[in-house]
Coordinates of N, CA and C and ligand atoms in Angstrom, one line a residue:
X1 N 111.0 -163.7 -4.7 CA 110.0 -163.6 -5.8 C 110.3 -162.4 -6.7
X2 N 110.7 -162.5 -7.9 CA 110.8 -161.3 -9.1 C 109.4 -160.5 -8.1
X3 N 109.8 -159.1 -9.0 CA 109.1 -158.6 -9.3 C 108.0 -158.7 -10.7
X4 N 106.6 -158.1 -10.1 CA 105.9 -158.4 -11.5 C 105.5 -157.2 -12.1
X5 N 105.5 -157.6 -13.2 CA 105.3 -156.4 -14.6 C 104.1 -155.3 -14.2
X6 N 103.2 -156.2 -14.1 CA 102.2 -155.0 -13.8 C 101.1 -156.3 -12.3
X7 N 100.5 -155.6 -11.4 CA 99.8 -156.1 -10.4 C 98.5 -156.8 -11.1
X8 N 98.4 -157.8 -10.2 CA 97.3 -159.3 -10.5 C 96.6 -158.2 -10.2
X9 N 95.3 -158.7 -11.5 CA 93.6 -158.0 -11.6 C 92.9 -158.8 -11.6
X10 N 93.0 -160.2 -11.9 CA 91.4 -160.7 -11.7 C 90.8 -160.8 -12.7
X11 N 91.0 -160.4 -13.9 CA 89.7 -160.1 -14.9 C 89.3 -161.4 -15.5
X12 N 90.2 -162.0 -16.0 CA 89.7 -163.3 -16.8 C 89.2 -164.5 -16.0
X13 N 89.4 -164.5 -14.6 CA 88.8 -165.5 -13.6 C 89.1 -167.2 -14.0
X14 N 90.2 -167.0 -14.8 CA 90.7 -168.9 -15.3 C 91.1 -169.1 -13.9
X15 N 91.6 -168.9 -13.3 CA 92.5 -169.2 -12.6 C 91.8 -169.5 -10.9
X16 N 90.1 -169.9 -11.1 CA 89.8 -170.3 -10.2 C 90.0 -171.5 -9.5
X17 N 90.1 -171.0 -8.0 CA 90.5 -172.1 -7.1 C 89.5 -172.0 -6.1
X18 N 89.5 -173.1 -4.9 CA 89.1 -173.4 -3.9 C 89.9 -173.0 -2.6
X19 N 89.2 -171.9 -1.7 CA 90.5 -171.8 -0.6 C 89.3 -172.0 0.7
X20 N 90.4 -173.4 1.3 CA 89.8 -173.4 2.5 C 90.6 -172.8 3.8
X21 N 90.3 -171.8 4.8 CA 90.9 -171.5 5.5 C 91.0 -172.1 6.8
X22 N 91.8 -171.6 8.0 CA 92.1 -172.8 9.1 C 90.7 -172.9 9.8
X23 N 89.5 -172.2 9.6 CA 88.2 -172.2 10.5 C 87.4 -173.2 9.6
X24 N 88.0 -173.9 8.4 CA 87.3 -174.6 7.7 C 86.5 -174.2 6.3
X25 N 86.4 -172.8 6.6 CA 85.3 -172.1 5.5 C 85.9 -171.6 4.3
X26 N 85.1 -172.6 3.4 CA 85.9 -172.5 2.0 C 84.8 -171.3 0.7
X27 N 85.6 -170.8 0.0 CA 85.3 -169.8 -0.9 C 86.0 -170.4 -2.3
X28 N 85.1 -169.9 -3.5 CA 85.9 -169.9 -4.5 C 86.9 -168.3 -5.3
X29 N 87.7 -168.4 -5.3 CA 88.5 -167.4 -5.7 C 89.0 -167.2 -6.8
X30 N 89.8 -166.2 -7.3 CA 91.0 -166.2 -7.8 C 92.5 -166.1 -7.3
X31 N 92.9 -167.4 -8.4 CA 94.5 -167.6 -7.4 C 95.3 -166.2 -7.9
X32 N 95.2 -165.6 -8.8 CA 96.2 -164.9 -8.8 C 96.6 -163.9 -8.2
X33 N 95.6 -163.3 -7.6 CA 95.5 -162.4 -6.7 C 95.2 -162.1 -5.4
X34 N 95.2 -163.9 -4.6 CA 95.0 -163.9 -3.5 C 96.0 -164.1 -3.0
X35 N 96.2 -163.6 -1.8 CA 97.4 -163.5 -0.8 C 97.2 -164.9 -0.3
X36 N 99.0 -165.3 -0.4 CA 98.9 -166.6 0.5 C 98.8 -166.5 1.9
X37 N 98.6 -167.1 2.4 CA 98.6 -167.1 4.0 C 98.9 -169.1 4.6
X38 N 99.3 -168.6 5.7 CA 99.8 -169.6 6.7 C 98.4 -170.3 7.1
X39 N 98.5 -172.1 6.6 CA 97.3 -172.6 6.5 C 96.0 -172.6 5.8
X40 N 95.8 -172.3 4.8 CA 95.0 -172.3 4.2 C 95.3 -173.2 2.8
X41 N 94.3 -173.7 2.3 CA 94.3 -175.1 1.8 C 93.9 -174.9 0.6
X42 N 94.0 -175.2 -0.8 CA 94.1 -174.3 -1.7 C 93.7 -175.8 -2.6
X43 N 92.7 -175.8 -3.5 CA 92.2 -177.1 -4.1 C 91.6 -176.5 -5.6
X44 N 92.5 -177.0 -6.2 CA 92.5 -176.6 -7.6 C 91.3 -177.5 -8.4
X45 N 90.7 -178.6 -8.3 CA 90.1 -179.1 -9.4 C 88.5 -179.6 -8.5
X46 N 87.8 -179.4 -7.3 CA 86.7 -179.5 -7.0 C 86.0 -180.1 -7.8
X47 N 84.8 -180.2 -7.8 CA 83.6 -180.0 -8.4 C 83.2 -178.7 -8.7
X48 N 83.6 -177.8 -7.3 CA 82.9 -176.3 -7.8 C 83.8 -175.6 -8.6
X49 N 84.9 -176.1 -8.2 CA 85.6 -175.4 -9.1 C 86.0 -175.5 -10.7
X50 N 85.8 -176.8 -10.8 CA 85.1 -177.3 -12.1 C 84.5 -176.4 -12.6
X51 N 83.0 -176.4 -12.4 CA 81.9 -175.7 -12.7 C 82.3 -174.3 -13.0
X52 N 82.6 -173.6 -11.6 CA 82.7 -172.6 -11.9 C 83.8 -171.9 -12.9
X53 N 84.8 -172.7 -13.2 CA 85.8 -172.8 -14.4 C 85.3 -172.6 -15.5
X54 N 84.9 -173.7 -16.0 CA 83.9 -174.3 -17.3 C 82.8 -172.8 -18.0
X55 N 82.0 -172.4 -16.6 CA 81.0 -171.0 -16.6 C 81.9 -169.9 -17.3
X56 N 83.0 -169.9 -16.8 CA 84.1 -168.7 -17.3 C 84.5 -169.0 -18.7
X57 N 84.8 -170.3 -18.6 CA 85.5 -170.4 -20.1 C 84.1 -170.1 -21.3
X58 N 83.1 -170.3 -20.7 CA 81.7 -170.0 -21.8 C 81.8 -169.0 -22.1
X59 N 81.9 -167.9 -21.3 CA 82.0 -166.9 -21.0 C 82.6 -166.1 -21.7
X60 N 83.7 -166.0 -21.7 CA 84.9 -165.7 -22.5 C 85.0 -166.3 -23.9
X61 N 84.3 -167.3 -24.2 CA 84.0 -168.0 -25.6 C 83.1 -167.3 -26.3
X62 N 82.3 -166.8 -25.7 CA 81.2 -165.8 -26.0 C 81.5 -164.8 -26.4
X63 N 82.8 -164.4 -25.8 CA 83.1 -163.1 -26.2 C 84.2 -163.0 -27.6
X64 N 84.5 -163.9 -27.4 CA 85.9 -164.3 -28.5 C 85.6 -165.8 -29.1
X65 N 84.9 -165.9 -29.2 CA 84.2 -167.2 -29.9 C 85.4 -168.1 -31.3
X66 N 86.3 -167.3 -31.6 CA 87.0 -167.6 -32.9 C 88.6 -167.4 -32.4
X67 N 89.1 -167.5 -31.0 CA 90.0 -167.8 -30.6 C 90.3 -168.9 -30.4
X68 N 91.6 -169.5 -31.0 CA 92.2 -170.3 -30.9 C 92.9 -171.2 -29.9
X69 N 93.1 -170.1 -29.0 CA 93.7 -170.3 -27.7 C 92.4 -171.3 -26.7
X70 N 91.7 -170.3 -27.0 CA 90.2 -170.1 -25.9 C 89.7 -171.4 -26.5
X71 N 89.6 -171.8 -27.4 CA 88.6 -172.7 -28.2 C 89.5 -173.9 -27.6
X72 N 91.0 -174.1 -27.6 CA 91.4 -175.3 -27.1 C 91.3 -175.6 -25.5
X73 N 91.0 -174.5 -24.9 CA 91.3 -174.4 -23.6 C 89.7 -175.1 -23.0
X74 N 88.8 -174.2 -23.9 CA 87.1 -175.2 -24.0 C 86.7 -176.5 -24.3
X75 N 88.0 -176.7 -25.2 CA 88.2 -178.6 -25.5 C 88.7 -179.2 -24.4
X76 N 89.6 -178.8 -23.5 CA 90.1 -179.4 -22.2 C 89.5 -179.4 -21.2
X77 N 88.5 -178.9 -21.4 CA 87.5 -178.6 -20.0 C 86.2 -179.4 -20.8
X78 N 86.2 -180.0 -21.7 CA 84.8 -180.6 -22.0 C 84.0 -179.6 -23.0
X79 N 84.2 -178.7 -23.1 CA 83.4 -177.6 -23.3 C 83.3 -177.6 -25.4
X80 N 82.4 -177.7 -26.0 CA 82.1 -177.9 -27.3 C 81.9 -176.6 -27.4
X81 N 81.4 -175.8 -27.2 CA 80.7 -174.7 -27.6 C 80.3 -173.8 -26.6
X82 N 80.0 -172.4 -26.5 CA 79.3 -171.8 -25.6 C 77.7 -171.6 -26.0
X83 N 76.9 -171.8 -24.7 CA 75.7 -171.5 -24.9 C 74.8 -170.1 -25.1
X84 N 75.8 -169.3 -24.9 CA 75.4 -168.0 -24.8 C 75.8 -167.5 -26.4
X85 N 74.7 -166.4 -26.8 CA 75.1 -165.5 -27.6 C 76.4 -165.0 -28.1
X86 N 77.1 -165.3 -29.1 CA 78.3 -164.9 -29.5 C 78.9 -163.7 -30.1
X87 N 80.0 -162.8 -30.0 CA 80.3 -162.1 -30.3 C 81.3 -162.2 -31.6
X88 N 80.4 -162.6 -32.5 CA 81.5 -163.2 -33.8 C 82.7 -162.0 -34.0
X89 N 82.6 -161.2 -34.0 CA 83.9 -160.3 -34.4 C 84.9 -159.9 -32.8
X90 N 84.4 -160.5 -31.8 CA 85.0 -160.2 -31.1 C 86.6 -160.6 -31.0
X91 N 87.3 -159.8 -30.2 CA 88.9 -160.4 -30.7 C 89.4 -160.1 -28.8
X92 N 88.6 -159.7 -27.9 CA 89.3 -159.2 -26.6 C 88.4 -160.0 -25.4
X93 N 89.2 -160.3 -24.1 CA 88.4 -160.7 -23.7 C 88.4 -159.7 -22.2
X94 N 89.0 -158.0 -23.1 CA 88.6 -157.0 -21.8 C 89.3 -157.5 -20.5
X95 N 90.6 -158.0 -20.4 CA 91.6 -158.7 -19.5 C 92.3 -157.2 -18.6
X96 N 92.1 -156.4 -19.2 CA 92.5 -155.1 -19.2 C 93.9 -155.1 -19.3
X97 N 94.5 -156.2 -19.6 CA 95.9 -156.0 -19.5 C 97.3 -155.4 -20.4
X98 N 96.8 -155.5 -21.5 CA 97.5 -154.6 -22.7 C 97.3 -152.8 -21.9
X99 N 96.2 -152.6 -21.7 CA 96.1 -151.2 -21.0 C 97.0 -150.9 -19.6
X100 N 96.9 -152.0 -19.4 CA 97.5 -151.9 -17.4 C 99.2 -151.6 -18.0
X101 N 99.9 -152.7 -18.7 CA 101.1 -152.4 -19.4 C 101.6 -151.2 -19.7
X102 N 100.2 -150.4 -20.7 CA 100.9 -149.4 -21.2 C 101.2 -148.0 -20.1
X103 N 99.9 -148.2 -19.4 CA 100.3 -146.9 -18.1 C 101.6 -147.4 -17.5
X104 N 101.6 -148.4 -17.0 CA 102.2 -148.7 -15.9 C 104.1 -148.9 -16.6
X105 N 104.2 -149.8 -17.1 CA 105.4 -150.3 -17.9 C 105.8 -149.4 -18.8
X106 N 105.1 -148.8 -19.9 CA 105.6 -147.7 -20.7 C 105.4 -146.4 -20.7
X107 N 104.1 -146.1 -19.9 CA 103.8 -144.9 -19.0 C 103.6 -144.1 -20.2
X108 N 102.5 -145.0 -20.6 CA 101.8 -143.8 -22.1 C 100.7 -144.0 -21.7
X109 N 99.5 -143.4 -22.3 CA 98.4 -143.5 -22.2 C 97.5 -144.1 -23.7
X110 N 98.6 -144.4 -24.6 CA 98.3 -145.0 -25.9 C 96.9 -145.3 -26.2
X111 N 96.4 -146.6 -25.4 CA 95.4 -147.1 -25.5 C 93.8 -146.6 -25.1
X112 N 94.3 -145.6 -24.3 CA 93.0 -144.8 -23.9 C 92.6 -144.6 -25.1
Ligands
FES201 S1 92.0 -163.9 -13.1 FE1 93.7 -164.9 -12.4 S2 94.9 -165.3 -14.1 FE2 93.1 -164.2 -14.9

């Protein structure tokens, strides 16, 4: 496996999955930062995970409402609009990752 640029955070939560382990007991997660392990059963499109998908993409619509990206990724999931309050000028969706980069990969503190 490459190495990676900077270490899985979790922040934008698209990437939820369903992990059932070998005792049966399933959780919803994030894939990108969970360790794989030996037997555990990993179910990308549930119901819950559906749901709990769709909640995030609102989420994130809310915050960046006039993204392009985000707006088509809302059309794939069903999603017309978010219901929550919008952040018209928003442009970030606080992923922290531009910052994680700069310490870690270019080892400035730029963005602070
Ligand atoms: S939280 Fe996993 S890719 Fe964003």
């Amino acid at each position: 496996m490459p190495p990676r640029a900077v270490p899985s955070y979790g922040a934008c939560r698209l990437c939820l999955v369903e992990v059932v382990d070998r005792r049966g007991r399933s959780k919803i997660t994030t894939s990108c930062n969970f360790p794989v392990q030996e037997g555990i059963d990993v179910r990308l499109d549930t119901p819950a995970v559906l749901k709990h998908r769709k909640i995030m993409i609102e989420l994130l619509l809310a915050m960046v409402p006039n993204s392009p990206e985000l707006r088509e990724l809302a059309a794939e999931n069903g999603i017309e609009d978010t219901r929550l309050d919008k952040d018209e000028k928003g442009e970030c969706i606080l992923c922290g990752l531009c910052e994680r980069v700069c310490t870690s990969i270019v080892e400035a503190n730029a963005l602070a």
